[in-house]
Short mmCIF file of C-alpha atoms in Angstrom, two decimals:
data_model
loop_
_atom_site.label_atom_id
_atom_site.label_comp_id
_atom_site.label_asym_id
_atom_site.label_seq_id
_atom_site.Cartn_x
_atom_site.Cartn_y
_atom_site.Cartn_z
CA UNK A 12 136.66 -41.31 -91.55
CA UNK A 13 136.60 -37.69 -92.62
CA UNK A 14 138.40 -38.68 -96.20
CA UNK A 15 135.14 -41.46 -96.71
CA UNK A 16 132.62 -38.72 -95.66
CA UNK A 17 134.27 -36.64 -98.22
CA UNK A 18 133.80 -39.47 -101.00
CA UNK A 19 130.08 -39.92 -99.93
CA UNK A 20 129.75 -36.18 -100.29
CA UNK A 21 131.36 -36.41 -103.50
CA UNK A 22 129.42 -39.53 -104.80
CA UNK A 23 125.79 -37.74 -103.36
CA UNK A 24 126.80 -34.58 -105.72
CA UNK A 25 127.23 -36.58 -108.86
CA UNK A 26 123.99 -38.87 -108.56
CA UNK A 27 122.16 -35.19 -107.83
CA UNK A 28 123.91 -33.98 -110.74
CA UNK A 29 122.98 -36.51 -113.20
CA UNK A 30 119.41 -36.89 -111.78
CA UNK A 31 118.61 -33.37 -112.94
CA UNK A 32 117.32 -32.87 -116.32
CA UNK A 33 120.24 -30.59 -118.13
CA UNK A 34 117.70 -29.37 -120.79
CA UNK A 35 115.50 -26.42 -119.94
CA UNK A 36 111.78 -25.50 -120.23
CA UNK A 37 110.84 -22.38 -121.29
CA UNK A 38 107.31 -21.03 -119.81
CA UNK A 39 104.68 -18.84 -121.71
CA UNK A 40 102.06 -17.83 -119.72
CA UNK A 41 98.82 -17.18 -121.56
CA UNK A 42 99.13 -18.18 -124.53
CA UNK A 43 96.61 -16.22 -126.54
CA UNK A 44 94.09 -17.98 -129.33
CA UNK A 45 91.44 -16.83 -131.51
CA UNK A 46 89.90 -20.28 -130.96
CA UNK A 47 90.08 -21.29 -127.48
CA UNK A 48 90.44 -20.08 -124.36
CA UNK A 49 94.59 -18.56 -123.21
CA UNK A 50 96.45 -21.49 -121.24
CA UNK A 51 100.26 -21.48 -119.96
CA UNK A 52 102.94 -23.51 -122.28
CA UNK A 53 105.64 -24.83 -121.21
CA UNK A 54 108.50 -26.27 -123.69
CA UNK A 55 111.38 -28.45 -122.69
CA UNK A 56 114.35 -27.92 -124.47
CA UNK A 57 116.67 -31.25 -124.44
CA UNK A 58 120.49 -30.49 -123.23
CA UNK A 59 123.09 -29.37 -125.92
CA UNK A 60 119.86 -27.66 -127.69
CA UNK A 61 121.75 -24.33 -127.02
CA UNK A 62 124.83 -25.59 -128.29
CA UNK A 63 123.39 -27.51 -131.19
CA UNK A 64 122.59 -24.84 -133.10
CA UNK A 65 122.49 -26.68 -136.76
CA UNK A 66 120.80 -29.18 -134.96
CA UNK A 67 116.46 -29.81 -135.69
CA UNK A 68 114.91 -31.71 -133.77
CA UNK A 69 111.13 -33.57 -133.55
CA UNK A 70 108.53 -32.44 -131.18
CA UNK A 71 106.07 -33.93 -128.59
CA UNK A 72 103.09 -32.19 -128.12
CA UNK A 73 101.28 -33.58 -124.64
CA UNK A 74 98.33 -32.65 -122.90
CA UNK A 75 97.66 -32.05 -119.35
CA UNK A 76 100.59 -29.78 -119.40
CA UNK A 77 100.51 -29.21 -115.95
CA UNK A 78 101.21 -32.92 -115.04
CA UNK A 79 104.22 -33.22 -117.29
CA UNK A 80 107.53 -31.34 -116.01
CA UNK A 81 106.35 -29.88 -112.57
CA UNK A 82 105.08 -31.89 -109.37
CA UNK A 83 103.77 -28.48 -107.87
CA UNK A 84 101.49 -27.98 -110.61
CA UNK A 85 100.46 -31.15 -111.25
CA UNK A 86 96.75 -31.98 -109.74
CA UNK A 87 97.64 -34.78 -107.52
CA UNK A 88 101.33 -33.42 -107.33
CA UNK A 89 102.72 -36.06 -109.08
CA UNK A 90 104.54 -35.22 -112.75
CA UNK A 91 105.21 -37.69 -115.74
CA UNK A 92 108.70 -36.06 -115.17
CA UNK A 93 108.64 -35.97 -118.93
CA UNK A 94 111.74 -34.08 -118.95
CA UNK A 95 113.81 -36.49 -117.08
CA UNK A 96 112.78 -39.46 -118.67
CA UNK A 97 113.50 -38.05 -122.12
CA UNK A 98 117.18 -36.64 -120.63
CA UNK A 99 117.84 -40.37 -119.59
CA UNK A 100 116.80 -42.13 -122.47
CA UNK A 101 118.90 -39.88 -124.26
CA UNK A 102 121.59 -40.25 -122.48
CA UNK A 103 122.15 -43.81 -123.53
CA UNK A 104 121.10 -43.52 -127.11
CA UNK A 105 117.69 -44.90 -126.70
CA UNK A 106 116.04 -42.31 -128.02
CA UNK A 107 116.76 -39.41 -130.15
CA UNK A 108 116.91 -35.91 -128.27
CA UNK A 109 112.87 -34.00 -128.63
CA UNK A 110 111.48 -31.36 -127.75
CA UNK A 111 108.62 -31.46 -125.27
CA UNK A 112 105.78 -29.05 -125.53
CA UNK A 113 103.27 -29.12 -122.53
CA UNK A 114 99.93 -27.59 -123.25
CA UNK A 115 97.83 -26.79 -119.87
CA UNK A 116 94.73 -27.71 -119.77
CA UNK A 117 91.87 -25.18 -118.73
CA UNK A 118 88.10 -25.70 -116.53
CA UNK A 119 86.89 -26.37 -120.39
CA UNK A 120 88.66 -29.53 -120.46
CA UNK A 121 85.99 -32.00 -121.03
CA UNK A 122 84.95 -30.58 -123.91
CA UNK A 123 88.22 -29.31 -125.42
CA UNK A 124 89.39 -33.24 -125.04
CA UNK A 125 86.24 -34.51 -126.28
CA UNK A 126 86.65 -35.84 -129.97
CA UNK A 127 83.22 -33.45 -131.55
CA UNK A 128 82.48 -35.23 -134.64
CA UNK A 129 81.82 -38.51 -132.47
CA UNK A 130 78.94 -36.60 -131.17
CA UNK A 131 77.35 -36.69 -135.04
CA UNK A 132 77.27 -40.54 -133.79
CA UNK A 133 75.32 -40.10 -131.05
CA UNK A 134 71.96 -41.90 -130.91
CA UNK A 135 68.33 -40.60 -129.49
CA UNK A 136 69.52 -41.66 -126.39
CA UNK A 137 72.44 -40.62 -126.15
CA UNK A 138 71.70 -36.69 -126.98
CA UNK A 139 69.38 -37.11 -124.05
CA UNK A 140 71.93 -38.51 -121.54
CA UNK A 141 75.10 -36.49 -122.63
CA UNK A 142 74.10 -32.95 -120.88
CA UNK A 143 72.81 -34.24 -117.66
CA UNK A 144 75.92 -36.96 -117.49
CA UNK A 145 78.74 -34.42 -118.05
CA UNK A 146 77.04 -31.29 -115.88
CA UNK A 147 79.81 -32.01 -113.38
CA UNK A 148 82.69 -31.93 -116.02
CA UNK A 149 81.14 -29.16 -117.96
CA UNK A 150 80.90 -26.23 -115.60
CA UNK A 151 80.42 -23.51 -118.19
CA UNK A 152 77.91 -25.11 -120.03
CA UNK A 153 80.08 -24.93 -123.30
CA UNK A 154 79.35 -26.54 -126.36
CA UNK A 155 82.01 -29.00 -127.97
CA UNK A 156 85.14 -27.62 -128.26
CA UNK A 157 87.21 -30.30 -129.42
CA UNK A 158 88.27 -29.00 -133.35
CA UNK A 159 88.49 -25.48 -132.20
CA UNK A 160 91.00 -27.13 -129.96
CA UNK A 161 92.61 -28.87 -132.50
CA UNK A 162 92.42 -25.84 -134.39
CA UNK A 163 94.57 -23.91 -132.33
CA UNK A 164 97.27 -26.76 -131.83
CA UNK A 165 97.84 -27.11 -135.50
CA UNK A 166 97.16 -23.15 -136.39
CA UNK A 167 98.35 -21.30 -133.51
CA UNK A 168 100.89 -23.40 -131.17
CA UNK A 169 102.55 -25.20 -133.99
CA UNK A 170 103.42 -22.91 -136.23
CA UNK A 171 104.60 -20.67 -133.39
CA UNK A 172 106.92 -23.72 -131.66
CA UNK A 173 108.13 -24.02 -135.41
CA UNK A 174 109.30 -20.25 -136.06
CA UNK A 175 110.75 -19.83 -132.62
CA UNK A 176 112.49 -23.32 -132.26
CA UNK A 177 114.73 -25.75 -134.42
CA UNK A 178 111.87 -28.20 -135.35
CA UNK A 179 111.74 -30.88 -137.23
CA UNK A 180 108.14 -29.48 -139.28
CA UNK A 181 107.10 -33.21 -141.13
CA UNK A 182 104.66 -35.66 -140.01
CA UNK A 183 106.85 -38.21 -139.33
CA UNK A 184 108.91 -36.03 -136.70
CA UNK A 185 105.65 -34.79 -134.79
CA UNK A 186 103.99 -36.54 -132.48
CA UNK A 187 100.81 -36.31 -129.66
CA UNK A 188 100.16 -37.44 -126.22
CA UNK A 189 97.80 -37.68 -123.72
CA UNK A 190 96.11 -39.77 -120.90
CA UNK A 191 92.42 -40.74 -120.13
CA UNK A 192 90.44 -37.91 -122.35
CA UNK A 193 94.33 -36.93 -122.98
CA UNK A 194 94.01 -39.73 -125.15
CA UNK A 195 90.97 -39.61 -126.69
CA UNK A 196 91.75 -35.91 -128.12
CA UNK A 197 95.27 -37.34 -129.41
CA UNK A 198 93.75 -39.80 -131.50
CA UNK A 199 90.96 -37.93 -132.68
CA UNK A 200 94.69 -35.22 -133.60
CA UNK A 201 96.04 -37.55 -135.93
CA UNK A 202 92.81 -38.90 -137.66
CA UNK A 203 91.98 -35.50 -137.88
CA UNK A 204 95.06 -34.10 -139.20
CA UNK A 205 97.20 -37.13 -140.13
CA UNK A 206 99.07 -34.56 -142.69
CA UNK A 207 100.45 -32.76 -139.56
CA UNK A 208 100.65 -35.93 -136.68
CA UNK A 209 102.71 -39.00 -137.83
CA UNK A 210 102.18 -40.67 -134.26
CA UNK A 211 100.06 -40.69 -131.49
CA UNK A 212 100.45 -41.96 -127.84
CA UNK A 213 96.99 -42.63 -126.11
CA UNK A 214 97.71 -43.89 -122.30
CA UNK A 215 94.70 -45.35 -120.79
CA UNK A 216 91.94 -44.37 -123.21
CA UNK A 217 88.82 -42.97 -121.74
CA UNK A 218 87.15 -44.79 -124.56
CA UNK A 219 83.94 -44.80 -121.88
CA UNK A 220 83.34 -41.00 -123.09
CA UNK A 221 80.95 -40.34 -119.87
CA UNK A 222 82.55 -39.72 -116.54
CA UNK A 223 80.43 -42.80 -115.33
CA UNK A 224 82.69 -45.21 -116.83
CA UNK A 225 80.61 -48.05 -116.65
CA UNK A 226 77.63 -46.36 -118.61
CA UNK A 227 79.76 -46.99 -121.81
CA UNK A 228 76.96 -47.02 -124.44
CA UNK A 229 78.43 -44.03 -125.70
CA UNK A 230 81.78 -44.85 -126.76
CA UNK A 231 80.08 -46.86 -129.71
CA UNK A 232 79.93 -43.24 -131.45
CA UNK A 233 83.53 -42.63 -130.94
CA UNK A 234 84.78 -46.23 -132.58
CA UNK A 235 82.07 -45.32 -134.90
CA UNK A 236 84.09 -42.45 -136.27
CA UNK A 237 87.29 -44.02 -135.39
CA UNK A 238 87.07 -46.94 -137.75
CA UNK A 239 85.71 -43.96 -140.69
CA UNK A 240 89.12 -41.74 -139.93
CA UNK A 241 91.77 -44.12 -139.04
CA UNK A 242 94.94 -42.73 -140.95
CA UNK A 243 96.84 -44.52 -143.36
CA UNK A 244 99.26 -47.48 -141.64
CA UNK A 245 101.69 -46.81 -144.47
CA UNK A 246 103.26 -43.52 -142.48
CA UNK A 247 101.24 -43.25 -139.15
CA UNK A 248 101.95 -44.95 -135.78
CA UNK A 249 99.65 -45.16 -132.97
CA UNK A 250 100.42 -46.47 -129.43
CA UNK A 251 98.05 -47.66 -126.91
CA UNK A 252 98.18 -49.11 -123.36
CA UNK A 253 96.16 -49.04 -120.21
CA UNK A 254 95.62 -50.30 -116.71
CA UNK A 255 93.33 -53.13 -114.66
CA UNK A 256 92.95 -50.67 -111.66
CA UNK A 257 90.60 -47.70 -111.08
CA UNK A 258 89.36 -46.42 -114.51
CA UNK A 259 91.62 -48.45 -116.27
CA UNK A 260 89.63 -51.41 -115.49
CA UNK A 261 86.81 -50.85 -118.02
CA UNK A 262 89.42 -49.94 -120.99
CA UNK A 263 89.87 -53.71 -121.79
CA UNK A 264 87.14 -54.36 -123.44
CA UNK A 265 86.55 -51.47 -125.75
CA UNK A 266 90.58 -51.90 -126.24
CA UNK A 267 90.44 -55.13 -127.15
CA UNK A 268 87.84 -54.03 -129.64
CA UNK A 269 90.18 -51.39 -131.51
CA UNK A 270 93.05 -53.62 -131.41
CA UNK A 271 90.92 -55.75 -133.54
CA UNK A 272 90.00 -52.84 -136.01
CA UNK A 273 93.90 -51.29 -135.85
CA UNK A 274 94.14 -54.93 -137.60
CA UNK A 275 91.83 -54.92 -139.94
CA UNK A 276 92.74 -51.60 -140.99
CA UNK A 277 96.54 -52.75 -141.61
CA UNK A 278 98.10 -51.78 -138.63
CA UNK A 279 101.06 -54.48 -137.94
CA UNK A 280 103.59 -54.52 -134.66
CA UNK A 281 105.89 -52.15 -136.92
CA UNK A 282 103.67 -49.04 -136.41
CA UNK A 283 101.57 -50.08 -133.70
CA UNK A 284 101.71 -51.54 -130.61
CA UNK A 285 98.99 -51.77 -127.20
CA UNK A 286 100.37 -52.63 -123.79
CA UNK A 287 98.34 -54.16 -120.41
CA UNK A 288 99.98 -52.79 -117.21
CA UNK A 289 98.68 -55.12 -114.92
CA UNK A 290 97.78 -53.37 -111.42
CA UNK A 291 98.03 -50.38 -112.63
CA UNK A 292 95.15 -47.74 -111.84
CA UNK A 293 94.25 -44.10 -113.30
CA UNK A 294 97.07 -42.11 -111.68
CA UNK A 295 99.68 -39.72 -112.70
CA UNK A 296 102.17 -41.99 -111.35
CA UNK A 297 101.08 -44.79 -113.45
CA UNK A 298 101.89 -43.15 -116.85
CA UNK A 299 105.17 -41.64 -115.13
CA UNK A 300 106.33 -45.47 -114.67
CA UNK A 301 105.38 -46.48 -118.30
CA UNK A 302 106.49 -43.45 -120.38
CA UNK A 303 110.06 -44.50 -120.94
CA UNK A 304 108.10 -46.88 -123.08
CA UNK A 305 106.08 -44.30 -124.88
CA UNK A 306 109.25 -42.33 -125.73
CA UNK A 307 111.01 -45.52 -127.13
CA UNK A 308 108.06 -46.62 -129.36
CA UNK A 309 107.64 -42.82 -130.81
CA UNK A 310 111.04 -41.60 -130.94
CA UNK A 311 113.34 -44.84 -130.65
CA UNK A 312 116.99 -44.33 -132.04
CA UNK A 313 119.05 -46.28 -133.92
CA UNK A 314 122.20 -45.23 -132.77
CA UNK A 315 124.38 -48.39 -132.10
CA UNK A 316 125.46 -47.34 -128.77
CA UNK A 317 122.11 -47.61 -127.21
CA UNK A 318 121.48 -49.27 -123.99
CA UNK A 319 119.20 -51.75 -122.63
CA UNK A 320 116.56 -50.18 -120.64
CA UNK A 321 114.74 -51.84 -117.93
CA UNK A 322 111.13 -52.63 -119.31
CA UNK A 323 108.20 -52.72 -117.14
CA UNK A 324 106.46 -56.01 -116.78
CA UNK A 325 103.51 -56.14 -119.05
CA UNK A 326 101.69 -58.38 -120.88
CA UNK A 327 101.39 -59.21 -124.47
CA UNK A 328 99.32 -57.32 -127.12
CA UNK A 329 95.69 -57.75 -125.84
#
């Protein structure tokens, strides 16, 4: 009896062993800009990047950063558990090792995730409607924020995660992420500055722009500027995907709507792809289940030993 409590013991050690992430995440708190307000950083470090040291590697930038890595700082304490996923997938060579950098968000984040040059779309109507319909997600009363933002991703943060860390600098090896407005300040990254993003990952799409999701009049001047700034297909890639439940269940339409112009514009299943999670709702925990997926689409290796991983049931491109 003692010799199998010992083996449990043994076999309870190992499973906690391998269920923690082995890279590391370095925090900066405040990180200064001349553009936006300071926010904590946080940067995950994939295991053997100490060891590695000829090694470069590509970088994820994701917003929310609180959500990522931590359940204790994460708003409905719940955490993508970026970090873990990305060690796993790693693990059995079904992805290639990244680095993970987590950018917190601030009490500006409406209007730091809100993509500004939509809002040169905006119609009579909508200039009337937008200040009274966002006084609840606009505290401060700031104006649009959304290329200063931008500005001090690709200005500041960048060029700081590429002195201090073995990067990967090119397009093709840098990607963005995000959820709900998350997503919508992604995109608007890599139409923006498609000479610095080579991918973006947009997880349920707040393409509804107003916190009333069903008022979705305005979302016409995002898909407006969208279909104007959509980077070439020839070396970008841009993944989509979104829920039925909560939020998620007014994405479909407007999806369904940019699937049609990621077609027209030349996007094919090799550099594109948008997923339905059926059931799914508006939750951290929602784009935790899913983002094994999001890692294999951005960063998907072709090492020969890879293993099948266990995909989530969803349906076909909508």
């Amino acid at each position: 009896m003692k010799a199998l409590l010992t083996k449990l013991l043994l076999m309870l050690a190992v499973i906690s062993c391998w269920s923690q992430p082995k890279g590391k995440i370095v925090k900066i708190d405040g990180f200064k800009s001349k553009f936006v307000q300071s926010r904590n950083i946080e940067i995950w470090l994939p295991n053997g990047y100490d060891t590695n040291t000829k090694t470069s590697y590509p970088v994820l930038y994701m917003q929310d950063g609180q959500n990522v890595f931590n359940p204790e700082t994460s708003i409905h304490r719940t955490a993508w558990e970026a970090d873990a996923i990305a060690e796993r997938l790693t693990a059995i060579h079904q992805i290639q090792p990244v680095i993970i950098v987590a950018i917190w968000n601030t009490d500006n984040r409406y209007m730091e995730y809100f993509p500004e040059k939509a809002s040169l779309n905006f119609v009579q109507n909508d200039q009337a409607v937008f200040p009274k319909a966002t006084k609840d997600v606009n505290p401060n009363g700031v104006d649009f924020l959304g290329d200063e933002y931008l500005k001090f991703i690709t200005q500041e943060l960048k060029p700081y995660i590429d002195k201090q860390y073995r990067t990967k600098t090119e397009a093709e090896s840098t990607a963005i992420c995000g959820s709900s407005m998350g997503a919508l300040i992604s995109l608007y990254a890599i139409c923006e500055y498609p000479e610095i993003f080579g991918q973006a990952a947009c997880l349920s799409t707040h393409w509804t722009l107003l916190p009333d999701a069903p008022r979705s009049q305005m979302s016409e001047a995002f898909k407006k500027y969208l279909y104007e700034h959509l980077p070439s297909p020839e070396n970008h890639r841009i993944y989509f995907d979104y829920g039925t439940k909560t939020l998620d269940q007014y994405y479909g339409v407007h999806q369904r709507g940019v699937d049609n112009m990621m077609k027209n514009k030349g996007y094919t299943t090799d550099n594109w792809t948008t997923k339905k999670f059926e059931g799914e709702a508006h939750v951290e925990k929602a784009w935790q289940k899913r983002f094994d997926q999001v890692l294999f689409f951005l960063f998907k290796s072709d090492n020969k030993k890879a293993k099948t991983v266990t995909k989530e049931k969803t349906s076909k491109k909508s």
